CSV table of C-alpha atoms in Angstrom, one decimal:
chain,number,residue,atom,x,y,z
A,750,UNK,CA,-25.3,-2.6,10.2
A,751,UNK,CA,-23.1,-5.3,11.8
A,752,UNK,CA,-20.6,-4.2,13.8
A,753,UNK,CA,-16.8,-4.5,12.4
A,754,UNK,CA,-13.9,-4.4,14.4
A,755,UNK,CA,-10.8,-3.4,13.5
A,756,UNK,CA,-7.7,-4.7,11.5
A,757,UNK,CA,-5.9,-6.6,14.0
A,758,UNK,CA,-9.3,-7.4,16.0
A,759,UNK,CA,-10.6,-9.1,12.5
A,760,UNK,CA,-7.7,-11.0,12.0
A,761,UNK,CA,-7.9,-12.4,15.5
A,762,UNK,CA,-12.0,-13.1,15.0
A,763,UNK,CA,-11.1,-14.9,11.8
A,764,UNK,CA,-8.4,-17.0,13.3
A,765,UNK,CA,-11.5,-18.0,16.4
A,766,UNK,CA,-13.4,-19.2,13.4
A,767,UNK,CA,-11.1,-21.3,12.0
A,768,UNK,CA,-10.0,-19.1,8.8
A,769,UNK,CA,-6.0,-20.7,8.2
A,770,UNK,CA,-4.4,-17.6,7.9
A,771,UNK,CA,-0.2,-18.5,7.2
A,772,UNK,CA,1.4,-15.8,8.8
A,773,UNK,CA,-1.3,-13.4,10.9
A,774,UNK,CA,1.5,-10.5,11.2
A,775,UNK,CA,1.9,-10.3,7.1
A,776,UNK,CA,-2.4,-10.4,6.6
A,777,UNK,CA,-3.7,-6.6,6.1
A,778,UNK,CA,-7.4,-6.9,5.9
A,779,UNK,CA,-9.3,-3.5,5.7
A,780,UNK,CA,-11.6,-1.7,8.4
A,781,UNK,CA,-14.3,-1.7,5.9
A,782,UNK,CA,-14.0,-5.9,5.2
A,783,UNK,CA,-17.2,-7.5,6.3
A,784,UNK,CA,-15.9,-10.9,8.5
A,785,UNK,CA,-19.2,-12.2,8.7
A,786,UNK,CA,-19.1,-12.4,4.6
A,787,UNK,CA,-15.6,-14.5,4.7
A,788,UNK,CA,-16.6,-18.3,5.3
A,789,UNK,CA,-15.1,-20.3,8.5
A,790,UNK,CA,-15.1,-23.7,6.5
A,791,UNK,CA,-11.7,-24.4,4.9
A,792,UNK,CA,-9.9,-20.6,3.9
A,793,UNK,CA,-6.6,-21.1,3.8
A,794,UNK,CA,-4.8,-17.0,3.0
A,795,UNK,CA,-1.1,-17.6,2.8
A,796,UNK,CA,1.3,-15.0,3.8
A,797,UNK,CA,1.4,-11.7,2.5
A,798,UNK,CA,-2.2,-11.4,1.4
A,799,UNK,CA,-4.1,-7.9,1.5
A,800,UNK,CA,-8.1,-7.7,1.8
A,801,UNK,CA,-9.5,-4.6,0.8
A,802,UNK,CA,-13.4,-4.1,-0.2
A,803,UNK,CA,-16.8,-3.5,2.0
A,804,UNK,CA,-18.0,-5.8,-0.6
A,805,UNK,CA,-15.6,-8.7,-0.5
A,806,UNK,CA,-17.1,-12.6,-0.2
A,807,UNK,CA,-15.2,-15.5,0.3
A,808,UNK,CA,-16.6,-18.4,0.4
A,809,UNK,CA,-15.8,-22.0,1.9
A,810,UNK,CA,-13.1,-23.5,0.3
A,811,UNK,CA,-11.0,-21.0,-1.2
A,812,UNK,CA,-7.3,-20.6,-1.2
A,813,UNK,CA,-5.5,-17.2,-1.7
A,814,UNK,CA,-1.8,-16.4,-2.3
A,815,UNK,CA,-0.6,-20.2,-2.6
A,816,UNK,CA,2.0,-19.2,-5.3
A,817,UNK,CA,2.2,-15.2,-4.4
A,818,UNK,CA,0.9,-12.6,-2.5
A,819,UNK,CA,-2.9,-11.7,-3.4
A,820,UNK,CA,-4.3,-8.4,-3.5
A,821,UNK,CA,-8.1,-8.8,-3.5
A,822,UNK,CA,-10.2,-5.8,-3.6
A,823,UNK,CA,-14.4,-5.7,-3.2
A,824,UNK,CA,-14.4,-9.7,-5.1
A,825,UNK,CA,-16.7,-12.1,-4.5
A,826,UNK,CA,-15.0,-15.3,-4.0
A,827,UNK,CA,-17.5,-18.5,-4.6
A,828,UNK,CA,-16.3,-21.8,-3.6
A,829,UNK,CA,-13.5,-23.6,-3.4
A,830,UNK,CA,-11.7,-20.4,-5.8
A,831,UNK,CA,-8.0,-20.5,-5.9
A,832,UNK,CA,-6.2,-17.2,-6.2
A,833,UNK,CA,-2.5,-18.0,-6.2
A,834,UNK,CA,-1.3,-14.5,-6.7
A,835,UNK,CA,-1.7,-11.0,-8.6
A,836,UNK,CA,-4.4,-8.8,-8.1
A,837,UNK,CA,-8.0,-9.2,-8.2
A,838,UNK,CA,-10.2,-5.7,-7.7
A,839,UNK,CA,-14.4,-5.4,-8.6
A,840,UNK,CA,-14.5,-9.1,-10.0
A,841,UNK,CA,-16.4,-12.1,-9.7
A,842,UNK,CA,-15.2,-15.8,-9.5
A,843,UNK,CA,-17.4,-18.6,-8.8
A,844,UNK,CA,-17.1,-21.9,-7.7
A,845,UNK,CA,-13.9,-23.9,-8.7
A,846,UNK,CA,-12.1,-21.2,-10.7
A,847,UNK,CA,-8.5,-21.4,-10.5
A,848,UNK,CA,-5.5,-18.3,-11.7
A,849,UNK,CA,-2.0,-18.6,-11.2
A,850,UNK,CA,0.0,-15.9,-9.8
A,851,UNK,CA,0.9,-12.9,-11.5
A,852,UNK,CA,-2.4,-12.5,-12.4
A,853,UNK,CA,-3.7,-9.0,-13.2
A,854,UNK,CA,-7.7,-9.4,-13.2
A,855,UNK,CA,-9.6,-5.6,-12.8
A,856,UNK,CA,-13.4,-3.9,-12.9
A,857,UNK,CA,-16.1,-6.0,-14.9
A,858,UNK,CA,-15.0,-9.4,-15.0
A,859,UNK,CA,-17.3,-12.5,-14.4
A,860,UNK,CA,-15.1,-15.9,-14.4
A,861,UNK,CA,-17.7,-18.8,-13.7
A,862,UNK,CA,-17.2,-22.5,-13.0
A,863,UNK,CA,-14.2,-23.9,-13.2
A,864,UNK,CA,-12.7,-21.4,-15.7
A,865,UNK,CA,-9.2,-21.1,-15.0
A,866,UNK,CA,-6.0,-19.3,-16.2
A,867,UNK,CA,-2.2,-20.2,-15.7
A,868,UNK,CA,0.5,-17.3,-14.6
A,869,UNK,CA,0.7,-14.1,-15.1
A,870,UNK,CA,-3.1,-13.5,-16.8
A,871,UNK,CA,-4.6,-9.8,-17.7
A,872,UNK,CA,-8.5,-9.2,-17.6
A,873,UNK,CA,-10.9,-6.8,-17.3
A,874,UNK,CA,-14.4,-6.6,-18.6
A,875,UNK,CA,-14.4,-9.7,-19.5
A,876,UNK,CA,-16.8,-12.8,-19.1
A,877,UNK,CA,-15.6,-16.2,-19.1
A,878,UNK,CA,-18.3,-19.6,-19.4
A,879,UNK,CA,-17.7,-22.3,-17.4
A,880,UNK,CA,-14.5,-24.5,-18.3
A,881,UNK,CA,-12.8,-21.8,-20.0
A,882,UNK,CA,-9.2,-22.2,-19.7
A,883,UNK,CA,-6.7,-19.4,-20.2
A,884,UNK,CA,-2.8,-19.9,-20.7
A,885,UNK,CA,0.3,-18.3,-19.2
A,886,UNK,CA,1.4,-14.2,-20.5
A,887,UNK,CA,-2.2,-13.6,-21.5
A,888,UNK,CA,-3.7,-10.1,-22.1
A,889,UNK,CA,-7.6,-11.0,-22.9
A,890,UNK,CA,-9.2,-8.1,-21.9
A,891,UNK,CA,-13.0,-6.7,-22.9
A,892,UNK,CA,-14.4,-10.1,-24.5
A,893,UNK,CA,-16.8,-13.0,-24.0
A,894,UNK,CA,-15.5,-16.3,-24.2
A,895,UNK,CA,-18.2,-19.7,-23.9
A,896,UNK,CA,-17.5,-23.2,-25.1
A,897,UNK,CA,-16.7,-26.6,-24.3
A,898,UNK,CA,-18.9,-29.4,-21.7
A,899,UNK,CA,-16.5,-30.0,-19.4
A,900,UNK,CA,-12.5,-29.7,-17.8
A,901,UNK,CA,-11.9,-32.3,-20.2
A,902,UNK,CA,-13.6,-30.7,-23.0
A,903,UNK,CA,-13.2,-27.1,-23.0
A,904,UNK,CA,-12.7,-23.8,-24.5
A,905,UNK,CA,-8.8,-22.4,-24.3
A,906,UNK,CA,-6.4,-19.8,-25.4
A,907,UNK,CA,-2.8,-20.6,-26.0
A,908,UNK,CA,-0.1,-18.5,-23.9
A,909,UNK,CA,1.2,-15.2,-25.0
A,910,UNK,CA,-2.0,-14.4,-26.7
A,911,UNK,CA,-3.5,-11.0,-26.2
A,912,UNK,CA,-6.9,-9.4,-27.8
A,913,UNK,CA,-6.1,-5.9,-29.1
A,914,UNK,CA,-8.7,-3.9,-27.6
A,915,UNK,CA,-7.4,-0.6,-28.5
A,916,UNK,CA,-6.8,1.5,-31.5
A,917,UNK,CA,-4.6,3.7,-32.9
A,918,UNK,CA,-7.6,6.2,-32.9
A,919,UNK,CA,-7.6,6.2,-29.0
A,920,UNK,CA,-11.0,3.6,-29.3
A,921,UNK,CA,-12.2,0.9,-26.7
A,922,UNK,CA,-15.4,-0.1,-28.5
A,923,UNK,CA,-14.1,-3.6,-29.4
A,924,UNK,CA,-15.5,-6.0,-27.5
A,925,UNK,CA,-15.0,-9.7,-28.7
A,926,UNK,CA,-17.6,-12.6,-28.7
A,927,UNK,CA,-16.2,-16.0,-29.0
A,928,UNK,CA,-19.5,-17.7,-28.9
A,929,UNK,CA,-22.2,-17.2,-28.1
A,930,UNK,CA,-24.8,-16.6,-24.7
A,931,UNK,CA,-28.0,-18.1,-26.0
A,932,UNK,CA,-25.7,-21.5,-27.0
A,933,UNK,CA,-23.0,-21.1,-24.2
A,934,UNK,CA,-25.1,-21.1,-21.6
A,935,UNK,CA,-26.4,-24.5,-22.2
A,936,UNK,CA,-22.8,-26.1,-21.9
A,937,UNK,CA,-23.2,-28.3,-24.7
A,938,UNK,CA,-21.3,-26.8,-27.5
A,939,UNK,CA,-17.8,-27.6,-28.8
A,940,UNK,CA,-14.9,-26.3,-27.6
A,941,UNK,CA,-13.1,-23.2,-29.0
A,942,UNK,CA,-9.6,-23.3,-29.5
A,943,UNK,CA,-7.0,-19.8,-29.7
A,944,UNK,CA,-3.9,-21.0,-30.7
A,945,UNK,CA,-0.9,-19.7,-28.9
A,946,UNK,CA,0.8,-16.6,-30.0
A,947,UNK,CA,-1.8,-15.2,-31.5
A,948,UNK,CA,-4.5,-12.7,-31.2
A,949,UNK,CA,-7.4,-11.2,-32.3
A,950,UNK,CA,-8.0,-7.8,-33.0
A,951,UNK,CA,-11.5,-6.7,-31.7
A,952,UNK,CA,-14.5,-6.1,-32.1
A,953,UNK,CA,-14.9,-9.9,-33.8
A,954,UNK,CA,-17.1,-12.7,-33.2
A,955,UNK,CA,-16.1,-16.6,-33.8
A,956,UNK,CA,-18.1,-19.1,-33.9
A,957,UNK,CA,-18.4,-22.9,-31.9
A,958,UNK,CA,-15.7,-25.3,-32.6
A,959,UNK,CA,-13.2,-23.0,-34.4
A,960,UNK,CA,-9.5,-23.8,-34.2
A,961,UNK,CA,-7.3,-21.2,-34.9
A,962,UNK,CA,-3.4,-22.0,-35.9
A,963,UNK,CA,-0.7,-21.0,-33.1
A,964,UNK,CA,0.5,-17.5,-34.7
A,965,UNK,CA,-2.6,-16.5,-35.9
A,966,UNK,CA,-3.9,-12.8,-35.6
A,967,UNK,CA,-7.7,-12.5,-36.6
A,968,UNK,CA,-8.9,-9.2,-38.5
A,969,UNK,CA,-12.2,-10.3,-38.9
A,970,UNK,CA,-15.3,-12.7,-38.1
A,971,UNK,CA,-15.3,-16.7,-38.3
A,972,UNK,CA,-19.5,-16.7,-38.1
A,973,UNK,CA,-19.4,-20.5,-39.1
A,974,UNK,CA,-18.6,-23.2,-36.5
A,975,UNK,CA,-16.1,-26.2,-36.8
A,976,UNK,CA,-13.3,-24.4,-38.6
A,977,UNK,CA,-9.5,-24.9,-38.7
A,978,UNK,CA,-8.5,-21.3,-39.4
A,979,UNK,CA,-5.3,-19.9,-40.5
A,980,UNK,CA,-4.8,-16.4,-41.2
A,981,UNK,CA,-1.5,-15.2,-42.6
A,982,UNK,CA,-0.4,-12.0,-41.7
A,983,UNK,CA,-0.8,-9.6,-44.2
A,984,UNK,CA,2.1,-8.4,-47.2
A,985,UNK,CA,4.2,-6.1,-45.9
A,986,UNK,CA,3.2,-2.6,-47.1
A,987,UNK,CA,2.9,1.3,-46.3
A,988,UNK,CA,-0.3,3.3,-47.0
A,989,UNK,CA,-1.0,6.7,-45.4
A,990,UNK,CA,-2.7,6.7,-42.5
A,991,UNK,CA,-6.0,8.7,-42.1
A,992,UNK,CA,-6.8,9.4,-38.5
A,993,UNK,CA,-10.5,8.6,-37.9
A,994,UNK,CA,-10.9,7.3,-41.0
A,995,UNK,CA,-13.2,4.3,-39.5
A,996,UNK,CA,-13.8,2.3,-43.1
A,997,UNK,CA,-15.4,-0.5,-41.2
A,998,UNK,CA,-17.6,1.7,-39.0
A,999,UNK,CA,-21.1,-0.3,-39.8
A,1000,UNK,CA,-19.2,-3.8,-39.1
A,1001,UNK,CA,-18.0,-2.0,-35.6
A,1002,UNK,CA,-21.1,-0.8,-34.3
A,1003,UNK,CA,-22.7,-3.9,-35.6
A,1004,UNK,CA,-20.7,-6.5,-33.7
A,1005,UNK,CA,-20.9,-3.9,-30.5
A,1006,UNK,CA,-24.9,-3.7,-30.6
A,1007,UNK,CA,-24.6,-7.4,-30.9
A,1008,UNK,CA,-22.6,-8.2,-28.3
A,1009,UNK,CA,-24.7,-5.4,-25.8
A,1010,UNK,CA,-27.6,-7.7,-26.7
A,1011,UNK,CA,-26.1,-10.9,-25.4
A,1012,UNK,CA,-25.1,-9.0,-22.5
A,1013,UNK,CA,-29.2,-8.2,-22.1
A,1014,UNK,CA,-29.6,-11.8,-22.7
A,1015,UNK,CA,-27.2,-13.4,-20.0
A,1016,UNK,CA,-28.7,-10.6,-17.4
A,1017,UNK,CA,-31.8,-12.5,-18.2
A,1018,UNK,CA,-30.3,-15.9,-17.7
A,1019,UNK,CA,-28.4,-14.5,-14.1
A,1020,UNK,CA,-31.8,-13.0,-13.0
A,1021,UNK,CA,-34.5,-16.2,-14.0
A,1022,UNK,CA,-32.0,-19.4,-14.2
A,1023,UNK,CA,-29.5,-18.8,-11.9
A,1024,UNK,CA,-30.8,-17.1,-9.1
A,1025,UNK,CA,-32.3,-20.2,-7.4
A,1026,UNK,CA,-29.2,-22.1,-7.7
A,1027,UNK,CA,-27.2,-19.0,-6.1
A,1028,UNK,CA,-29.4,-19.3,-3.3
A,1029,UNK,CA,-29.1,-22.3,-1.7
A,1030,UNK,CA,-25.6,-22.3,-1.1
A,1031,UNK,CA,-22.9,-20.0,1.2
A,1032,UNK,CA,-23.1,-16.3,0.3
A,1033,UNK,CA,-25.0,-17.2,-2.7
A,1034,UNK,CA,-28.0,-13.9,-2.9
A,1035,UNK,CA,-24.2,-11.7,-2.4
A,1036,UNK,CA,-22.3,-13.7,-5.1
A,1037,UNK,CA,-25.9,-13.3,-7.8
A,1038,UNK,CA,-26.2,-9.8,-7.4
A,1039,UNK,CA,-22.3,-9.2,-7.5
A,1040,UNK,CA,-22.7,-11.0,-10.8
A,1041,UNK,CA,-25.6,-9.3,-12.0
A,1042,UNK,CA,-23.7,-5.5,-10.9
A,1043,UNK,CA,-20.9,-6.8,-13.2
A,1044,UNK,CA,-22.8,-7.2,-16.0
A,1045,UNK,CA,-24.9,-4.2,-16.0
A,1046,UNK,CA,-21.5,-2.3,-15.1
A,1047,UNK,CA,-20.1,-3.7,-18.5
A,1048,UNK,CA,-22.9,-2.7,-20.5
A,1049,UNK,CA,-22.7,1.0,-19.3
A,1050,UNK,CA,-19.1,0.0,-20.0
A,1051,UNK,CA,-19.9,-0.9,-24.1
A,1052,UNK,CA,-22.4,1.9,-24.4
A,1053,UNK,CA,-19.8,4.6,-23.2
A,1054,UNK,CA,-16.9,3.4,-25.7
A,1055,UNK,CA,-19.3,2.9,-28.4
A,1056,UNK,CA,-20.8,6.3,-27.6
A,1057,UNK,CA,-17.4,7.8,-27.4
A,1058,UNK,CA,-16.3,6.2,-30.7
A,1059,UNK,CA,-19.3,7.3,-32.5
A,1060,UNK,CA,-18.7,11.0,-31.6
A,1061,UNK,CA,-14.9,11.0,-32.8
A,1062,UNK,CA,-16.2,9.3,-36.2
A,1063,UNK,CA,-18.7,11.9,-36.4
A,1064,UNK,CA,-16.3,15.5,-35.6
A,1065,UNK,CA,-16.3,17.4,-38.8
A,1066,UNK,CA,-12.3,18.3,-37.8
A,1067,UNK,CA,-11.3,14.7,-38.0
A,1068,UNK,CA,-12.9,13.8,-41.0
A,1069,UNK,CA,-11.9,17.0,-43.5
A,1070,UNK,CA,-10.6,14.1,-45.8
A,1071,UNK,CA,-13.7,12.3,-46.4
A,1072,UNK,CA,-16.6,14.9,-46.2
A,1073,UNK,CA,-19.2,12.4,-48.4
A,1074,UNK,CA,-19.4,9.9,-44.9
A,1075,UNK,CA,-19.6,12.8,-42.3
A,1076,UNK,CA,-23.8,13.6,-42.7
A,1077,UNK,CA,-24.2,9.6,-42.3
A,1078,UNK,CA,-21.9,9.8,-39.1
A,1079,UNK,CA,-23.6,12.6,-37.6
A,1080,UNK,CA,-26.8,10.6,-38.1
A,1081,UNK,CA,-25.9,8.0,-35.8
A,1082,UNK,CA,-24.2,10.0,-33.5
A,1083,UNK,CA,-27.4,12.2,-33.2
A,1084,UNK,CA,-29.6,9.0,-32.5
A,1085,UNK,CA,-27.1,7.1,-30.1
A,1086,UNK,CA,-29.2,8.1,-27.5
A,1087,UNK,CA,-32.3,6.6,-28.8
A,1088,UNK,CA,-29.9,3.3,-28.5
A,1089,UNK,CA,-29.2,4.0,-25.4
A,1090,UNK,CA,-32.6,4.3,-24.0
A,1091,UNK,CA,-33.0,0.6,-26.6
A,1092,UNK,CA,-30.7,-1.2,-24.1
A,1093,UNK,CA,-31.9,0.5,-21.3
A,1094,UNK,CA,-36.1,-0.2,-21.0
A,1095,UNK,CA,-37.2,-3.9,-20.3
A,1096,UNK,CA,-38.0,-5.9,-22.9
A,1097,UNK,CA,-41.9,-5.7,-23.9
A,1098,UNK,CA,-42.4,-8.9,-26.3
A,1099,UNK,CA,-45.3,-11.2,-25.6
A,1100,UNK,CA,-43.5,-14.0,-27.7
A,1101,UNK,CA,-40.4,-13.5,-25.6
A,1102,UNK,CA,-42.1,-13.9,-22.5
A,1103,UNK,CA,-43.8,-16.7,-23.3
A,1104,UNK,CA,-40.5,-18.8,-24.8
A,1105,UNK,CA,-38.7,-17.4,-21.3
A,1106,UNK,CA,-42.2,-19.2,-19.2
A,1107,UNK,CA,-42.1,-22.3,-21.2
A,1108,UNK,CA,-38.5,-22.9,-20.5
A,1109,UNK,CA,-38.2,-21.8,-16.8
A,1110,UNK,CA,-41.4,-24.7,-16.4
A,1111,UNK,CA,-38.3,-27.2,-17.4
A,1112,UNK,CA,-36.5,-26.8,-14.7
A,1113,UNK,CA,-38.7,-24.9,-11.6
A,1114,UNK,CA,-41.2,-27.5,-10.7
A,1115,UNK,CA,-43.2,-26.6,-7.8
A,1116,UNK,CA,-41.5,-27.2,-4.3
A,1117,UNK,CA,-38.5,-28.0,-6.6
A,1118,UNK,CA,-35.2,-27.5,-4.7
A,1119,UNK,CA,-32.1,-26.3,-6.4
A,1120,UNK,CA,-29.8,-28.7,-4.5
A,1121,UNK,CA,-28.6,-29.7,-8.0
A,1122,UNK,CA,-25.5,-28.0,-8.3
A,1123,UNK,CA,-25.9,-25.6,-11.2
A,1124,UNK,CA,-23.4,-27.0,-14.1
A,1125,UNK,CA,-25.0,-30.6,-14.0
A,1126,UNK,CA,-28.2,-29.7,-13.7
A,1127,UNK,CA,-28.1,-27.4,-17.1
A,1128,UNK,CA,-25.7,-30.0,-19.1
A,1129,UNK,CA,-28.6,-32.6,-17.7
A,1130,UNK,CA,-31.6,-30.8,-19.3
A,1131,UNK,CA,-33.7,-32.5,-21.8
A,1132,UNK,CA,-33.1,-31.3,-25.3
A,1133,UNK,CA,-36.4,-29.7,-25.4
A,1134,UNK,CA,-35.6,-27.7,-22.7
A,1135,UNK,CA,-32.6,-26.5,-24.4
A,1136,UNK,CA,-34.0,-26.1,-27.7
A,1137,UNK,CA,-36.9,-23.9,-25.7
A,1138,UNK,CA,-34.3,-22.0,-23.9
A,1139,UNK,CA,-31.8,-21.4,-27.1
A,1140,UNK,CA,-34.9,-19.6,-28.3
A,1141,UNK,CA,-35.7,-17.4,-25.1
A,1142,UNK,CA,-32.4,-16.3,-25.4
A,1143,UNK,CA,-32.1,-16.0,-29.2
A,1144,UNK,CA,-35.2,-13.8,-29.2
A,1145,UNK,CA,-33.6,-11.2,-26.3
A,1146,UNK,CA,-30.9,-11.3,-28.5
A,1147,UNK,CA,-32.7,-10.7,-32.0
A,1148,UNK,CA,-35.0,-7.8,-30.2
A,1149,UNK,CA,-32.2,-5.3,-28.4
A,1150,UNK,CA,-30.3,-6.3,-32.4
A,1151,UNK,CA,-32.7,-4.9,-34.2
A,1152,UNK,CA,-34.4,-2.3,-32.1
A,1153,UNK,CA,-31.1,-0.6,-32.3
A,1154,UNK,CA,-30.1,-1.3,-35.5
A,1155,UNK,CA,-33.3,0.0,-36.9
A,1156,UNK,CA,-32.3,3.5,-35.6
A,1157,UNK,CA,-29.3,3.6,-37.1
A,1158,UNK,CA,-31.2,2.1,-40.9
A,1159,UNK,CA,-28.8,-0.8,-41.2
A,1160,UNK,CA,-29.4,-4.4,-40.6
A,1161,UNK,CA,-27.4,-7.2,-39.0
C-alpha cells in the first residue's frame, strides 16, 4: 500500500503538485484520502472544502466548492466535474457533470456525462443518463432517468419537483424508470420533460418523449412515448384507510422486477461497452468499478425494499381485513428468495450471448483504441449497431423479467 501522510502533510504534497487549493488553512482532507488518486492537472477546491473517503477520485479538471463549501465523502470525481456545494458521500459523477450548491447527493447514485442539477438538489439511489438536467428544490431520489442527444436536447425536471418514494405503509420499493436502459443508452431518444411543481409517485415507468404539464403529480404509468400529459389531481374525498392494504401489489412488484432487470442490463453495458472507454483516460479502471459497485449496491438496494415490502403485505396481523388476498401474499413472500437467487446467477442464454458478440464486433475492432471519447462514439454508431445492441439489452431485460415473474405466476 502507498504510503499516506498526514492531513496537513497532504495538503502541502497537493499544493507541490499544483492542486489550486483557495484557502489551505480551511481544507480538511482525511488521513485515509489517497493523494495519488486526486489529479495534479487543473483542481481548483475553494475554501472550506472537506475530503473524506479512502475511496475518493478526482480527476483533472474538476472544481469543488465554487458557490459553497463541499463535503465529499468516498466519490469518484471524473473530469472536469463541478461540485459547487452540498454534500456528496458514496457517489459517482463522470465527466462534465455540474450541481449547484446546496446539493444533497447520498449512497447509490451514478450521474454520467454532463447531467447536471441547479441549487439545492436531493439524490440518492439514483441514476441519471447523460444530459440529464435537474432543476433548483429538487427531491428525485430512488429513480432512473435517460433521454435526450445532447445539452441542447435533453431530458429535464422542472424545480420544486420531488418523486415520492415513500409510503404511508413505511415502504421504499418504488423505484421510478423514466426510460429506459436498453434505449437510453444509445443516446438517441427524445427528451423527457417533468414539468415544474410536480411529481410522481413511485414505482412508475414513462416512456421517451413524454411532457408532463408544470403541476402535475403522476399516479401511474405513461408506457407510450411522445405524450403531452396532464393529470388533474384527484376530487377531493375521504375513504378509510386500511394499513397494508396494497391493492396495486402485482403492478408494484411488477414495475420493481422490471426496473432490477434494467439494472442487470446497464451492469452489462458498464462491464462490456464502457470499460474500454474508462480505461484510457485519468483514474478511469477506479471510476468503472466505482460505477459498477454503485450499481450492484442499488440492486441489493431494490431487492431489500422489495423483500421488506413483500413481507409486510404478507403478515396475517396486518391484513385481518382482507383474509381472501393473504394465501396469494404468502406465496410470493415464500418464493422471494427464488427471485433473489433470479437476479443474482449470470445470465445463461445462448441467444443473448450471441446478440451481446454481434454488437460488441461494432465497436471493438482488433487493435481498436478507445481514444473516442465515449458519448460521440455511441451517438456515432451505425444504426445496425444500435438496432443489434437495443436487442442485447432488450433480451437481458426480457430474461431476469420473466424468470422472476414466472415464480410469482404473473406476467408483465
Amino acid at each position: 500500500m502507498d504510503f499516506q501522510p498526514k492531513s496537513s502533510e497532504k495538503i502541502r504534497r497537493l499544493l507541490d503538485k499544483g492542486v489550486d487549493i483557495s484557502n489551505p488553512g480551511t481544507l480538511d482532507i482525511g488521513d485515509e484520502v489517497n493523494i495519488y488518486h486526486i489529479s495534479s492537472q487543473d483542481v481548483k477546491i475553494y475554501p472550506g472544502c472537506r475530503i473524506y473517503g479512502q475511496d475518493t477520485v478526482i480527476s483533472a479538471g474538476c472544481k469543488i466548492g465554487a458557490e459553497a463549501p463541499a463535503t465529499i465523502d468516498n466519490c469518484r470525481l471524473g473530469s472536469r466535474v463541478q461540485l459547487k456545494g452540498g454534500y456528496f458521500r458514496e457517489s459517482v459523477f463522470l465527466d462534465g457533470v455540474s450541481l449547484g450548491s446546496g446539493a444533497s447527493v447520498r449512497e447509490g447514485c451514478v450521474l454520467e456525462e454532463q447531467a447536471s442539477g441547479a441549487h439545492s438538489v436531493g439524490l440518492k439511489q439514483t441514476i441519471l443518463f447523460p444530459f440529464v438536467t435537474l432543476g433548483s428544490l429538487i427531491n428525485f431520489c430512488d429513480c432512473l432517468m435517460a433521454g435526450g442527444t445532447s445539452r441542447k436536447h435533453h431530458s429535464e425536471v422542472g424545480s420544486s419537483y420531488i418523486h415520492f418514494n415513500f409510503t404511508p405503509d413505511g415502504d421504499k420499493a418504488t423505484p421510478s424508470l423514466i426510460g429506459d436502459v436498453p434505449r437510453g443508452v444509445m443516446l438517441n431518444q427524445p427528451p423527457v420533460f417533468l414539468g415544474g411543481q410536480g411529481g410522481l409517485v413511485g414505482p412508475l415507468r414513462i416512456g421517451y418523449g413524454n411532457v408532463v404539464a408544470a403541476g402535475s403529480v403522476l399516479r401511474r404509468d405513461y408506457l407510450e412515448d411522445n405524450q403531452l400529459i396532464f393529470d388533474p389531481p384527484p376530487h377531493p374525498r375521504t375513504i378509510d384507510f386500511i394499513p397494508a392494504a396494497y391493492p396495486h401489489l402485482r403492478r408494484v412488484l411488477d414495475n420493481n422486477i422490471f426496473y432490477l432487470a434494467n439494472i442487470k442490463a446497464l451492469e452489462a453495458w458498464y462491464a462490456h461497452v464502457r470499460k474500454p472507454f474508462f480505461e484510457v483516460q485519468e483514474f478511469g479502471s477506479l471510476l468503472c468499478s466505482g460505477a459498477l459497485a454503485q450499481l450492484a449496491g442499488a440492486e441489493k438496494e431494490r431487492l431489500q425494499r422489495l423483500k421488506a415490502m413483500v413481507e409486510k403485505a404478507a403478515s396475517p396481523s396486518l391484513n385481518q381485513t382482507m383474509p381472501g388476498r393473504i394465501d396469494e401474499r404468502r406465496a410470493f413472500s415464500e418464493r422471494f428468495s427464488d427471485i433473489e437467487n433470479a437476479f443474482r446467477e449470470p445470465i445463461q442464454d445462448n441467444n443473448i450471448e450471441r446478440a451481446r458478440d454481434l454488437f460488441l464486433g461494432y465497436i471493438a475492432k482488433p487493435d481498436k483504441i478507445f481514444t473516442t471519447p465515449y458519448v460521440d462514439a455511441i451517438r456515432n454508431l451505425p444504426p445496425d449497431a444500435v438496432t443489434s445492441g437495443v436487442k442485447w439489452l432488450h433480451g437481458i431485460v426480457d430474461y431476469y423479467c420473466q424468470r422472476a415473474s414466472s415464480m410469482l405466476s404473473f406476467s408483465r
